[in-house]
């Protein structure tokens, strides 16, 4: 009888398309918005993720996120280095800067200052130039999206000069940095140079990056640093999560995305529910006739659920394909860098689509189950 | 004790005997309080295997309610409803549905074919519902549709068929699983006179069999000639019965006594 149910559905093309559209629309909207939401959260911790060598971050106790650092005295670096179990510790500087090109283009960017000697803190992958190039005078490394932001229509090249807070800087390397939360322009330079760009050379650390000696757990060293210095010290993973939680707690992003996702689900339920209701209404006499013939409610339930499952699966497939296509075709867009369709989101949305279809069919299902077979004798 | 059809479906023993349907003192009301309407007022009715029994009477006299009760679709408040030897009032809803699927066939005034299914698929529905594979079900349905003169229309959908053709598909659907009792509700009401007569002649030819009782509710006096017996209903009871000239060579049983 499931085949009969599916034939009934396939025979009404208009409603079939309506049902599939409803599920596909919801799937697309929920997949796309949820994936962008998680992409934004990933951006909230992208600077932390890009520092691969260190496993402990030390900062002012008031700091809650990588995005809002508070200056430390440079003497704190020495104190951290002096703690037993710390293999090495280096300064790390982060600030928002105004960048201007010779052509007069002005952009906001993230400036990251890394240790002059070790150059610890810069991402591994250099697309042009090398890490050693950062040792040159006025040298900076920039992400490709930042270059295209400053020089629209041009492909990244080395040697171009820009001004950071009215001081000259020269692009010595192009580095594949993750997209940051506050700006598409990320600049890496030596710590000494970064402090000159921002505060006239005063030694003000944003963070101290540390690595425990071999065999020691980062959590234990972090606790020891915090206890000895009175500063906040956390592992990379802890700081990554704190930065994400800060965004979740202090911005309207979760509410905004949550609202769109909820609307997507509601619209899906409305479209699928109304269309399915109409489909059942149109076939109610036929359902009554089937009951009169002797087909039990359980089998009609199976038929209806099979119809719902068919619509759900096809609609979900189309919606997921549309979401995948969106991320595929927008991948080259710098503003959307780092956003992609998360497999976990696809799986979760499959569950959501199933709920949408189920919720949409419940009312119609009730009509099928309670329809009186005697109605078929009433003309 | 039971007997079987040529396809092996078990039918109650009584089906092969005279009184396939025996109703006594059927009471049925709708509504409550002052709005309560007594539709059946102690109706007695019998239908014999091998016969085509017409149930006739003015609108609102209770014909449809009576066949709904006999078909196990409506329950009654009092009386005995014995169909094919089974007391329907003793069956649960599930058992009633199974009983209908196994032993009863229905032809409705408005056909109620599934519009998305072809004539062949529609006719095969009861067999599919009983668990027969689609291929075998359609083979049996095709044979019946051929007998009903629809050999060339099997792949057409209901909307592509005339009213008479649709009713013939509905007859095939009602008979494909070889029911022991066929209940037809105004089968010619949606057809013109000529189509109606053709359909009824076909119905008589195909449906009347020694092990099957056929009950036809109708207003159409032009087809009364096709009945073996006519039960006239009035105000919720069978007012009188008349025996027509024997039309069927398969008619082997004498009429039971009636009110």
Coordinates of C-alpha atoms in Angstrom, one line a residue:
Chain A
X1 CA 0.0 0.0 0.0
X2 CA 3.0 2.3 0.4
X3 CA 3.4 2.2 -3.4
X4 CA -0.2 3.2 -3.7
X5 CA 0.3 6.1 -1.4
X6 CA 3.4 7.3 -3.3
X7 CA 1.5 7.0 -6.6
X8 CA -1.3 9.1 -5.1
X9 CA 1.3 11.7 -4.2
X10 CA 3.2 11.6 -7.6
X11 CA -0.1 11.9 -9.4
X12 CA -0.7 15.4 -8.0
X13 CA 2.3 17.2 -9.4
X14 CA 1.3 20.7 -8.2
X15 CA 1.1 19.7 -4.6
X16 CA 4.1 17.4 -4.9
X17 CA 6.2 20.4 -6.1
X18 CA 4.7 22.6 -3.3
X19 CA 5.6 20.0 -0.7
X20 CA 9.1 19.5 -2.0
X21 CA 9.6 23.3 -2.3
X22 CA 8.6 23.8 1.3
X23 CA 11.0 21.3 2.7
X24 CA 13.8 22.4 0.3
X25 CA 13.3 26.0 1.2
X26 CA 13.5 25.3 4.9
X27 CA 16.5 23.0 4.5
X28 CA 18.4 25.6 2.4
X29 CA 17.7 28.4 4.8
X30 CA 18.5 26.5 8.0
X31 CA 21.6 24.9 6.5
X32 CA 22.9 28.1 5.1
X33 CA 22.2 30.3 8.1
X34 CA 23.5 27.7 10.6
X35 CA 26.7 27.1 8.7
X36 CA 27.3 30.9 8.4
X37 CA 26.7 31.1 12.1
X38 CA 29.2 28.4 12.9
X39 CA 31.6 30.1 10.4
X40 CA 31.3 33.3 12.3
X41 CA 31.9 31.6 15.6
X42 CA 35.0 30.0 14.1
X43 CA 36.2 33.5 13.0
X44 CA 35.8 34.6 16.7
X45 CA 38.7 32.3 17.5
X46 CA 40.6 32.3 14.2
X47 CA 43.6 34.3 15.6
X48 CA 43.9 31.8 18.4
X49 CA 43.7 28.9 16.0
X50 CA 46.4 30.3 13.8
X51 CA 49.0 30.3 16.6
X52 CA 50.0 26.7 16.3
X53 CA 53.2 26.6 18.3
X54 CA 52.0 27.8 21.7
X55 CA 49.6 25.9 23.9
X56 CA 49.2 28.4 26.8
X57 CA 47.9 31.9 26.6
X58 CA 48.6 34.4 29.4
X59 CA 46.7 37.7 29.6
X60 CA 45.2 40.3 31.9
X61 CA 42.7 38.7 34.3
X62 CA 39.9 40.9 32.8
X63 CA 40.3 39.6 29.3
X64 CA 37.5 37.4 28.0
X65 CA 38.2 37.2 24.3
X66 CA 41.0 37.5 21.8
X67 CA 39.1 40.4 20.2
X68 CA 39.4 42.6 23.3
X69 CA 42.9 42.4 24.8
X70 CA 44.1 44.5 27.7
X71 CA 47.8 45.6 27.8
X72 CA 50.2 43.8 30.1
X73 CA 53.5 45.3 31.4
X74 CA 56.4 43.9 29.4
X75 CA 58.0 42.7 32.7
X76 CA 55.2 40.0 32.8
X77 CA 57.0 38.2 30.0
X78 CA 60.1 37.7 32.1
X79 CA 58.0 36.5 35.0
X80 CA 56.3 33.9 32.9
X81 CA 59.6 32.8 31.4
X82 CA 60.9 32.3 34.9
X83 CA 58.3 29.8 36.0
X84 CA 59.3 26.3 36.3
X85 CA 58.0 24.0 33.5
X86 CA 57.7 26.8 30.9
X87 CA 59.8 25.8 27.9
X88 CA 59.5 29.1 26.3
X89 CA 57.4 32.2 26.4
X90 CA 57.1 35.0 23.7
X91 CA 55.1 38.3 23.4
X92 CA 52.1 38.5 21.2
X93 CA 50.5 41.8 20.3
X94 CA 47.1 42.5 18.9
X95 CA 45.4 45.8 17.9
X96 CA 43.0 47.3 15.5
X97 CA 44.7 49.7 13.1
X98 CA 43.8 52.0 10.3
X99 CA 45.5 51.2 7.1
X100 CA 45.9 53.5 4.1
X101 CA 47.2 52.8 0.6
X102 CA 49.1 55.3 -1.6
X103 CA 45.9 55.5 -3.7
X104 CA 44.1 56.8 -0.6
X105 CA 42.1 53.7 0.2
X106 CA 41.3 53.4 3.9
X107 CA 40.6 50.2 5.7
X108 CA 40.3 48.8 9.2
X109 CA 42.6 45.9 10.0
X110 CA 43.9 43.6 12.7
X111 CA 47.5 44.0 13.5
X112 CA 49.3 41.1 15.1
X113 CA 52.8 41.5 16.5
X114 CA 54.9 38.3 16.9
X115 CA 58.2 37.7 18.7
X116 CA 61.1 39.4 16.9
X117 CA 63.5 36.6 17.5
X118 CA 61.5 33.4 17.1
X119 CA 58.7 34.8 14.9
X120 CA 56.3 32.4 16.8
X121 CA 52.6 33.2 16.2
X122 CA 52.4 33.5 12.5
X123 CA 50.4 30.9 10.5
X124 CA 52.4 28.1 8.8
X125 CA 51.4 28.6 5.2
X126 CA 53.1 31.4 3.3
X127 CA 51.6 31.9 -0.1
X128 CA 54.3 34.3 -1.2
X129 CA 57.5 35.2 0.6
X130 CA 58.7 33.4 3.7
X131 CA 58.8 33.8 7.5
X132 CA 62.4 35.1 7.3
X133 CA 61.1 38.1 5.1
X134 CA 59.4 39.4 8.2
X135 CA 62.9 40.3 9.6
X136 CA 63.4 43.0 7.0
X137 CA 62.8 46.7 7.9
X138 CA 59.1 47.7 7.8
X139 CA 58.2 44.2 6.7
X140 CA 54.7 42.9 7.2
X141 CA 52.8 39.8 6.1
X142 CA 49.2 40.1 4.9
X143 CA 46.4 37.7 4.1
X144 CA 45.2 37.6 0.4
X145 CA 41.7 38.8 1.3
X146 CA 43.3 41.8 3.0
X147 CA 45.4 42.6 0.0
X148 CA 42.4 42.5 -2.4
X149 CA 40.5 44.7 0.1
X150 CA 43.3 47.3 -0.1
X151 CA 44.0 46.9 -3.8
X152 CA 40.7 46.0 -5.5
X153 CA 41.1 44.1 -8.7
X154 CA 44.7 43.2 -8.1
X155 CA 46.2 39.8 -7.3
X156 CA 48.5 39.8 -4.2
X157 CA 52.1 40.8 -5.0
X158 CA 55.0 41.5 -2.7
X159 CA 56.7 44.9 -2.4
X160 CA 53.6 47.1 -2.2
X161 CA 53.7 49.8 0.4
X162 CA 51.0 50.9 2.8
X163 CA 50.7 53.2 5.8
X164 CA 49.7 51.9 9.2
X165 CA 48.7 54.7 11.5
X166 CA 50.8 57.0 9.2
X167 CA 53.9 54.9 9.3
X168 CA 55.3 53.1 6.3
X169 CA 55.0 49.3 5.9
X170 CA 56.0 47.1 3.1
X171 CA 54.3 43.8 2.1
X172 CA 57.0 41.2 2.4
X173 CA 54.9 38.1 2.5
X174 CA 51.4 36.8 1.8
X175 CA 50.2 34.4 4.4
X176 CA 47.2 32.2 4.5
X177 CA 45.7 33.5 7.7
X178 CA 42.2 32.5 8.8
X179 CA 39.4 35.1 8.3
X180 CA 39.2 37.2 11.5
X181 CA 36.0 38.2 13.2
X182 CA 36.3 42.0 13.0
X183 CA 38.1 42.6 9.7
X184 CA 39.0 40.8 6.5
X185 CA 42.5 42.5 6.7
X186 CA 45.0 40.7 8.9
X187 CA 48.5 41.9 9.2
X188 CA 51.5 40.1 10.8
X189 CA 54.7 41.9 11.8
X190 CA 57.4 41.8 14.4
X191 CA 56.4 42.7 17.9
X192 CA 58.8 45.7 18.0
X193 CA 57.4 47.0 14.8
X194 CA 53.8 46.5 15.8
X195 CA 54.2 48.5 18.9
X196 CA 55.7 51.4 16.9
X197 CA 52.7 51.3 14.5
X198 CA 50.3 51.6 17.4
X199 CA 51.7 53.3 20.5
X200 CA 54.9 55.0 19.8
X201 CA 57.1 52.1 20.8
X202 CA 55.8 51.5 24.4
X203 CA 56.2 47.9 25.3
X204 CA 52.7 46.8 26.0
X205 CA 52.0 43.2 25.5
X206 CA 48.5 41.9 24.6
X207 CA 49.3 38.3 25.4
X208 CA 52.2 36.1 26.4
X209 CA 52.3 32.8 24.5
X210 CA 54.0 29.9 26.2
X211 CA 54.7 26.3 25.7
X212 CA 55.2 23.8 28.6
X213 CA 58.3 21.7 28.8
X214 CA 58.0 18.3 27.2
X215 CA 55.9 15.9 29.3
X216 CA 53.9 18.6 31.1
X217 CA 50.2 19.2 30.5
X218 CA 49.3 22.7 29.3
X219 CA 46.5 22.9 31.9
X220 CA 48.9 22.3 34.7
X221 CA 51.3 24.9 33.5
X222 CA 48.5 27.4 32.9
X223 CA 47.4 26.9 36.5
X224 CA 50.9 27.4 37.7
X225 CA 51.4 30.6 35.7
X226 CA 48.1 32.0 37.0
X227 CA 49.0 31.1 40.6
X228 CA 52.5 32.6 40.4
X229 CA 51.7 35.8 38.4
X230 CA 48.2 36.6 39.3
X231 CA 47.5 36.8 35.6
X232 CA 44.9 34.8 33.6
X233 CA 46.5 31.7 31.9
X234 CA 44.5 29.3 29.9
X235 CA 45.2 26.6 27.3
X236 CA 44.6 27.3 23.6
X237 CA 41.5 25.2 23.5
X238 CA 40.1 27.0 26.6
X239 CA 40.8 30.4 25.1
X240 CA 39.2 29.4 21.8
X241 CA 36.0 28.4 23.6
X242 CA 36.0 31.5 25.8
X243 CA 36.3 33.7 22.7
X244 CA 33.4 31.9 21.1
X245 CA 31.3 32.1 24.2
X246 CA 32.0 35.8 24.5
X247 CA 30.5 36.4 21.1
X248 CA 27.5 34.2 22.0
X249 CA 26.9 36.0 25.2
X250 CA 27.6 39.6 24.2
X251 CA 26.3 40.0 20.7
X252 CA 22.9 39.6 19.0
X253 CA 24.3 37.1 16.6
X254 CA 22.7 33.9 18.1
X255 CA 19.3 35.6 18.4
X256 CA 19.6 37.0 14.9
X257 CA 20.6 33.7 13.3
X258 CA 18.2 31.8 15.5
X259 CA 15.3 34.0 14.4
X260 CA 16.1 33.3 10.7
X261 CA 16.4 29.6 11.4
X262 CA 13.2 29.6 13.3
X263 CA 11.4 31.5 10.6
X264 CA 12.8 29.1 8.0
X265 CA 11.3 26.2 10.0
X266 CA 8.0 27.9 10.5
X267 CA 7.6 28.8 6.9
X268 CA 8.5 25.3 6.0
X269 CA 5.9 23.9 8.3
X270 CA 3.3 26.4 6.9
X271 CA 4.0 25.6 3.3
X272 CA 4.2 21.8 3.8
X273 CA 1.4 21.7 6.3
X274 CA -1.1 23.7 4.2
X275 CA -0.2 21.9 1.0
X276 CA -0.4 18.5 2.7
X277 CA -3.6 19.5 4.3
X278 CA -5.0 20.3 0.9
X279 CA -3.7 17.1 -0.6
X280 CA -5.4 15.1 2.1
X281 CA -8.6 17.1 1.7
X282 CA -8.7 16.4 -2.0
X283 CA -8.2 12.7 -1.3
X284 CA -10.4 12.4 1.8
X285 CA -13.1 10.5 0.0
X286 CA -10.6 8.2 -1.5
X287 CA -9.2 7.5 2.0
X288 CA -12.7 6.9 3.2
X289 CA -13.2 4.5 0.3
X290 CA -10.1 2.6 1.2
X291 CA -11.3 2.4 4.8
X292 CA -14.6 1.1 3.6
X293 CA -12.9 -1.6 1.5
X294 CA -11.2 -2.7 4.7
X295 CA -7.8 -1.0 4.8
X296 CA -7.0 -0.4 8.5
X297 CA -5.9 2.9 9.9
X298 CA -2.4 1.5 10.5
X299 CA -1.9 0.9 6.8
X300 CA -3.3 4.4 6.0
X301 CA -0.9 5.8 8.6
X302 CA 2.0 3.9 6.9
X303 CA 0.9 5.3 3.5
X304 CA 0.7 8.8 4.8
X305 CA 4.1 8.6 6.6
X306 CA 5.6 7.1 3.4
X307 CA 4.3 10.1 1.5
X308 CA 5.8 12.4 4.1
X309 CA 9.1 10.6 4.1
X310 CA 9.3 10.8 0.4
X311 CA 8.6 14.5 0.3
X312 CA 11.0 15.0 3.2
X313 CA 13.8 13.1 1.6
X314 CA 13.5 14.7 -1.8
X315 CA 13.0 18.2 -0.4
X316 CA 15.9 17.8 2.0
X317 CA 18.1 16.6 -0.9
X318 CA 17.3 19.6 -3.0
X319 CA 17.7 22.0 -0.1
X320 CA 21.0 20.5 0.8
X321 CA 22.2 20.6 -2.8
X322 CA 21.2 24.3 -3.0
X323 CA 23.1 25.0 0.3
X324 CA 26.2 23.2 -1.0
X325 CA 26.0 25.1 -4.2
X326 CA 25.7 28.4 -2.4
X327 CA 28.9 27.7 -0.4
X328 CA 30.6 26.3 -3.5
X329 CA 29.9 29.4 -5.6
X330 CA 30.6 31.9 -2.8
X331 CA 33.9 30.3 -1.8
X332 CA 36.0 32.8 -3.8
X333 CA 34.2 35.7 -2.2
X334 CA 36.6 37.2 0.4
X335 CA 33.8 38.5 2.7
X336 CA 32.5 34.9 3.0
X337 CA 35.9 33.3 3.5
X338 CA 35.8 30.4 5.9
X339 CA 32.1 29.8 5.6
X340 CA 31.2 26.3 4.4
X341 CA 28.6 23.7 4.8
X342 CA 29.4 21.8 8.0
X343 CA 28.6 18.0 7.7
X344 CA 27.3 18.1 11.3
X345 CA 24.9 20.9 10.2
X346 CA 23.7 18.8 7.3
X347 CA 23.0 15.9 9.6
X348 CA 21.2 18.0 12.2
X349 CA 19.1 19.7 9.5
X350 CA 18.1 16.3 8.2
X351 CA 16.6 15.8 11.7
X352 CA 15.0 19.3 11.5
X353 CA 13.5 18.5 8.1
X354 CA 12.1 15.3 9.4
X355 CA 10.5 17.2 12.3
X356 CA 9.1 19.8 9.9
X357 CA 7.5 17.2 7.7
X358 CA 6.2 15.3 10.7
X359 CA 4.8 18.4 12.4
X360 CA 3.2 19.3 9.0
X361 CA 1.6 16.0 8.6
X362 CA 0.2 15.5 12.1
X363 CA -3.0 17.5 11.5
X364 CA -3.6 16.0 8.1
X365 CA -2.9 12.6 9.5
X366 CA -5.6 13.0 12.1
X367 CA -8.1 13.8 9.3
X368 CA -7.1 10.6 7.5
X369 CA -7.4 8.5 10.7
X370 CA -10.8 9.9 11.8
X371 CA -12.5 10.1 8.4
X372 CA -15.7 8.1 8.6
X373 CA -15.8 5.4 5.9
X374 CA -19.6 5.7 5.8
X375 CA -19.1 9.1 4.1
X376 CA -18.5 7.2 0.8
X377 CA -22.2 6.1 0.8
X378 CA -23.4 9.7 1.0
X379 CA -22.9 10.7 -2.6
Chain B
X1 CA -16.6 -25.0 9.0
X2 CA -15.8 -23.0 5.9
X3 CA -15.5 -23.3 2.1
X4 CA -13.0 -21.6 -0.2
X5 CA -13.1 -19.6 -3.4
X6 CA -11.2 -20.7 -6.5
X7 CA -8.3 -18.6 -5.4
X8 CA -8.3 -20.2 -1.9
X9 CA -9.8 -17.4 0.1
X10 CA -11.6 -18.8 3.0
X11 CA -15.3 -17.8 3.4
X12 CA -17.6 -18.6 6.2
X13 CA -19.6 -21.7 5.6
X14 CA -22.9 -19.8 5.6
X15 CA -21.9 -17.8 2.6
X16 CA -22.4 -20.8 0.4
X17 CA -25.9 -21.2 1.7
X18 CA -29.1 -19.4 1.4
X19 CA -28.9 -16.5 3.9
X20 CA -25.7 -14.7 3.2
X21 CA -27.1 -11.7 5.1
X22 CA -29.6 -12.0 7.9
X23 CA -30.6 -8.9 9.8
X24 CA -33.2 -8.9 12.5
X25 CA -34.6 -6.0 14.5
X26 CA -31.9 -3.4 13.4
X27 CA -32.1 -0.2 15.3
X28 CA -30.0 2.8 14.4
X29 CA -30.4 6.5 15.4
X30 CA -28.3 9.6 14.7
X31 CA -28.1 12.6 17.0
X32 CA -29.1 13.1 20.7
X33 CA -32.0 14.4 22.7
X34 CA -34.6 16.2 20.8
X35 CA -32.4 16.1 17.7
X36 CA -32.3 12.3 17.8
X37 CA -33.4 10.7 14.5
X38 CA -34.4 7.0 14.4
X39 CA -33.3 5.9 10.9
X40 CA -33.7 2.2 11.3
X41 CA -36.6 1.0 13.4
X42 CA -36.3 -2.7 13.8
X43 CA -35.4 -3.5 10.2
X44 CA -35.3 -7.1 9.1
X45 CA -33.4 -7.9 5.9
X46 CA -32.1 -11.0 4.2
X47 CA -29.9 -11.5 1.1
X48 CA -29.2 -14.9 -0.4
X49 CA -26.1 -16.1 -2.1
X50 CA -26.5 -16.5 -5.8
X51 CA -29.0 -13.6 -5.9
X52 CA -29.1 -10.0 -6.7
X53 CA -31.2 -8.2 -4.2
X54 CA -32.3 -4.7 -4.8
X55 CA -33.0 -2.4 -1.8
X56 CA -35.3 0.4 -2.9
X57 CA -37.3 3.1 -1.3
X58 CA -37.7 6.9 -1.1
X59 CA -34.8 9.1 0.0
X60 CA -34.3 9.2 3.7
X61 CA -36.0 5.8 4.4
X62 CA -32.7 4.3 5.7
X63 CA -31.4 2.3 2.7
X64 CA -27.8 3.7 2.9
X65 CA -27.8 3.3 6.7
X66 CA -28.9 -0.3 6.4
X67 CA -26.2 -1.3 3.9
X68 CA -23.6 0.6 6.0
X69 CA -24.6 -1.6 8.9
X70 CA -24.5 -4.7 6.8
X71 CA -21.1 -3.7 5.4
X72 CA -19.7 -3.3 8.9
X73 CA -19.1 0.4 8.4
X74 CA -21.7 1.6 10.8
X75 CA -22.6 -0.1 14.1
X76 CA -26.2 -0.4 15.1
X77 CA -27.8 0.0 18.6
X78 CA -29.9 -3.1 18.6
X79 CA -30.6 -6.2 16.6
X80 CA -28.8 -9.0 14.9
X81 CA -26.5 -8.4 11.9
X82 CA -25.3 -11.8 10.7
X83 CA -23.2 -11.6 7.5
X84 CA -21.7 -14.7 5.9
X85 CA -22.4 -16.5 9.2
X86 CA -20.6 -13.9 11.3
X87 CA -22.3 -11.7 13.8
X88 CA -20.7 -8.3 13.0
X89 CA -21.7 -6.7 16.3
X90 CA -19.3 -9.1 18.1
X91 CA -16.3 -7.9 16.0
X92 CA -13.8 -5.2 17.0
X93 CA -13.1 -2.4 14.6
X94 CA -9.9 -4.1 13.4
X95 CA -11.7 -7.4 12.9
X96 CA -14.5 -5.6 11.0
X97 CA -11.9 -4.0 8.7
X98 CA -10.3 -7.4 8.1
X99 CA -13.7 -9.0 7.5
X100 CA -14.6 -6.3 4.9
X101 CA -11.3 -6.7 3.1
X102 CA -11.6 -10.5 3.0
X103 CA -15.2 -11.0 2.3
X104 CA -17.0 -7.8 1.1
X105 CA -16.9 -5.7 -2.0
X106 CA -18.3 -2.2 -2.4
X107 CA -19.4 -0.2 -5.4
X108 CA -20.0 3.4 -4.6
X109 CA -22.3 6.0 -6.3
X110 CA -19.3 8.3 -6.9
X111 CA -16.9 5.5 -7.8
X112 CA -14.2 6.9 -5.5
X113 CA -11.3 5.7 -7.7
X114 CA -7.9 6.9 -6.8
X115 CA -7.2 9.6 -9.5
X116 CA -3.4 9.0 -9.6
X117 CA -3.8 5.3 -10.2
X118 CA -4.6 3.8 -13.6
X119 CA -7.7 1.7 -14.1
X120 CA -5.6 -1.4 -13.7
X121 CA -4.0 -0.2 -10.5
X122 CA -7.3 0.9 -9.0
X123 CA -8.9 -2.5 -9.7
X124 CA -5.9 -4.2 -8.1
X125 CA -6.0 -2.2 -4.8
X126 CA -7.9 -4.8 -2.7
X127 CA -5.5 -7.6 -3.7
X128 CA -2.5 -5.4 -2.9
X129 CA -4.1 -4.5 0.4
X130 CA -4.4 -8.2 1.1
X131 CA -0.6 -8.6 0.6
X132 CA -0.6 -9.9 -3.0
X133 CA 2.3 -8.7 -5.1
X134 CA 1.6 -5.9 -7.5
X135 CA 2.3 -8.0 -10.5
X136 CA 0.0 -10.8 -9.6
X137 CA -2.6 -8.4 -8.4
X138 CA -2.6 -6.6 -11.7
X139 CA -2.8 -9.8 -13.7
X140 CA -5.9 -10.8 -11.9
X141 CA -7.3 -7.3 -12.2
X142 CA -6.6 -7.2 -15.9
X143 CA -8.5 -10.4 -16.4
X144 CA -11.5 -8.9 -14.7
X145 CA -11.3 -5.6 -16.5
X146 CA -11.2 -7.5 -19.8
X147 CA -14.5 -9.3 -18.8
X148 CA -15.9 -5.8 -18.1
X149 CA -14.9 -4.6 -21.6
X150 CA -12.0 -2.4 -20.5
X151 CA -9.2 -4.2 -22.2
X152 CA -8.1 -1.1 -24.0
X153 CA -8.6 1.3 -21.1
X154 CA -6.5 -0.4 -18.4
X155 CA -3.7 2.1 -18.5
X156 CA -5.9 5.1 -18.5
X157 CA -6.5 7.2 -15.5
X158 CA -10.0 7.8 -14.1
X159 CA -10.1 11.3 -15.5
X160 CA -9.6 9.8 -19.0
X161 CA -12.6 7.5 -18.6
X162 CA -16.3 8.1 -19.0
X163 CA -18.6 7.7 -16.1
X164 CA -19.7 4.3 -17.2
X165 CA -16.1 3.1 -17.6
X166 CA -15.2 4.5 -14.2
X167 CA -18.0 2.5 -12.7
X168 CA -16.9 -0.6 -14.4
X169 CA -13.4 -0.1 -12.9
X170 CA -15.1 0.3 -9.6
X171 CA -17.0 -2.9 -10.1
X172 CA -13.7 -4.7 -11.0
X173 CA -12.1 -3.3 -7.8
X174 CA -15.1 -4.6 -5.8
X175 CA -14.9 -8.1 -7.3
X176 CA -11.2 -8.6 -7.8
X177 CA -10.7 -10.3 -4.5
X178 CA -13.8 -12.5 -5.0
X179 CA -15.9 -11.3 -2.2
X180 CA -18.8 -13.3 -0.9
X181 CA -21.0 -10.2 -0.5
X182 CA -21.1 -7.3 -2.9
X183 CA -22.8 -4.1 -1.8
X184 CA -23.6 -1.5 -4.4
X185 CA -24.8 1.9 -3.5
X186 CA -26.7 3.6 -6.3
X187 CA -24.3 2.3 -8.9
X188 CA -26.2 4.0 -11.8
X189 CA -27.0 7.3 -10.1
X190 CA -24.1 9.1 -11.6
X191 CA -24.6 7.6 -15.1
X192 CA -27.0 8.3 -18.0
X193 CA -29.8 5.8 -18.6
X194 CA -28.0 3.9 -21.3
X195 CA -24.7 3.7 -19.5
X196 CA -26.5 2.8 -16.2
X197 CA -28.3 -0.1 -17.9
X198 CA -25.1 -1.4 -19.5
X199 CA -23.2 -1.2 -16.2
X200 CA -26.0 -3.1 -14.4
X201 CA -26.2 -5.8 -17.0
X202 CA -22.4 -6.2 -16.8
X203 CA -22.6 -6.2 -13.0
X204 CA -25.2 -8.9 -13.1
X205 CA -23.2 -11.0 -15.5
X206 CA -19.9 -10.7 -13.7
X207 CA -21.0 -10.4 -10.0
X208 CA -23.8 -12.9 -9.5
X209 CA -22.3 -16.2 -8.6
X210 CA -23.4 -19.2 -6.5
X211 CA -21.2 -18.2 -3.5
X212 CA -21.9 -14.5 -3.7
X213 CA -24.8 -12.4 -2.6
X214 CA -25.2 -9.0 -4.3
X215 CA -27.1 -6.1 -2.7
X216 CA -27.9 -3.1 -4.8
X217 CA -29.4 0.1 -3.4
X218 CA -31.1 2.0 -6.1
X219 CA -33.8 4.5 -7.1
X220 CA -33.7 3.6 -10.7
X221 CA -36.8 1.7 -11.5
X222 CA -35.6 1.1 -15.1
X223 CA -33.2 -1.5 -13.8
X224 CA -35.6 -3.3 -11.5
X225 CA -35.9 -6.0 -14.1
X226 CA -32.4 -7.1 -13.3
X227 CA -33.2 -8.0 -9.7
X228 CA -33.9 -11.4 -8.4
X229 CA -35.6 -9.9 -5.4
X230 CA -36.6 -6.4 -4.4
X231 CA -36.9 -5.2 -0.8
X232 CA -39.0 -2.1 -0.5
X233 CA -37.9 0.1 2.5
X234 CA -40.0 2.7 4.2
X235 CA -39.5 4.6 7.4
X236 CA -36.6 2.5 8.6
X237 CA -38.1 -0.9 8.0
X238 CA -38.5 -3.3 5.1
X239 CA -42.1 -2.7 4.1
X240 CA -42.5 -5.5 1.6
X241 CA -40.5 -7.8 -0.6
X242 CA -41.2 -9.0 -4.1
X243 CA -39.7 -11.9 -5.9
X244 CA -38.8 -11.3 -9.6
X245 CA -38.6 -13.9 -12.3
X246 CA -35.4 -15.9 -11.8
X247 CA -32.7 -14.2 -13.9
X248 CA -29.8 -16.2 -12.9
X249 CA -29.0 -19.8 -13.7
X250 CA -26.9 -19.9 -10.6
X251 CA -29.9 -19.1 -8.4
X252 CA -30.3 -22.2 -6.4
X253 CA -31.9 -21.1 -3.1
X254 CA -35.3 -20.3 -2.1
X255 CA -36.0 -17.0 -0.4
X256 CA -35.9 -16.9 3.4
X257 CA -39.0 -15.6 5.1
X258 CA -39.2 -11.9 5.4
X259 CA -41.3 -9.4 7.1

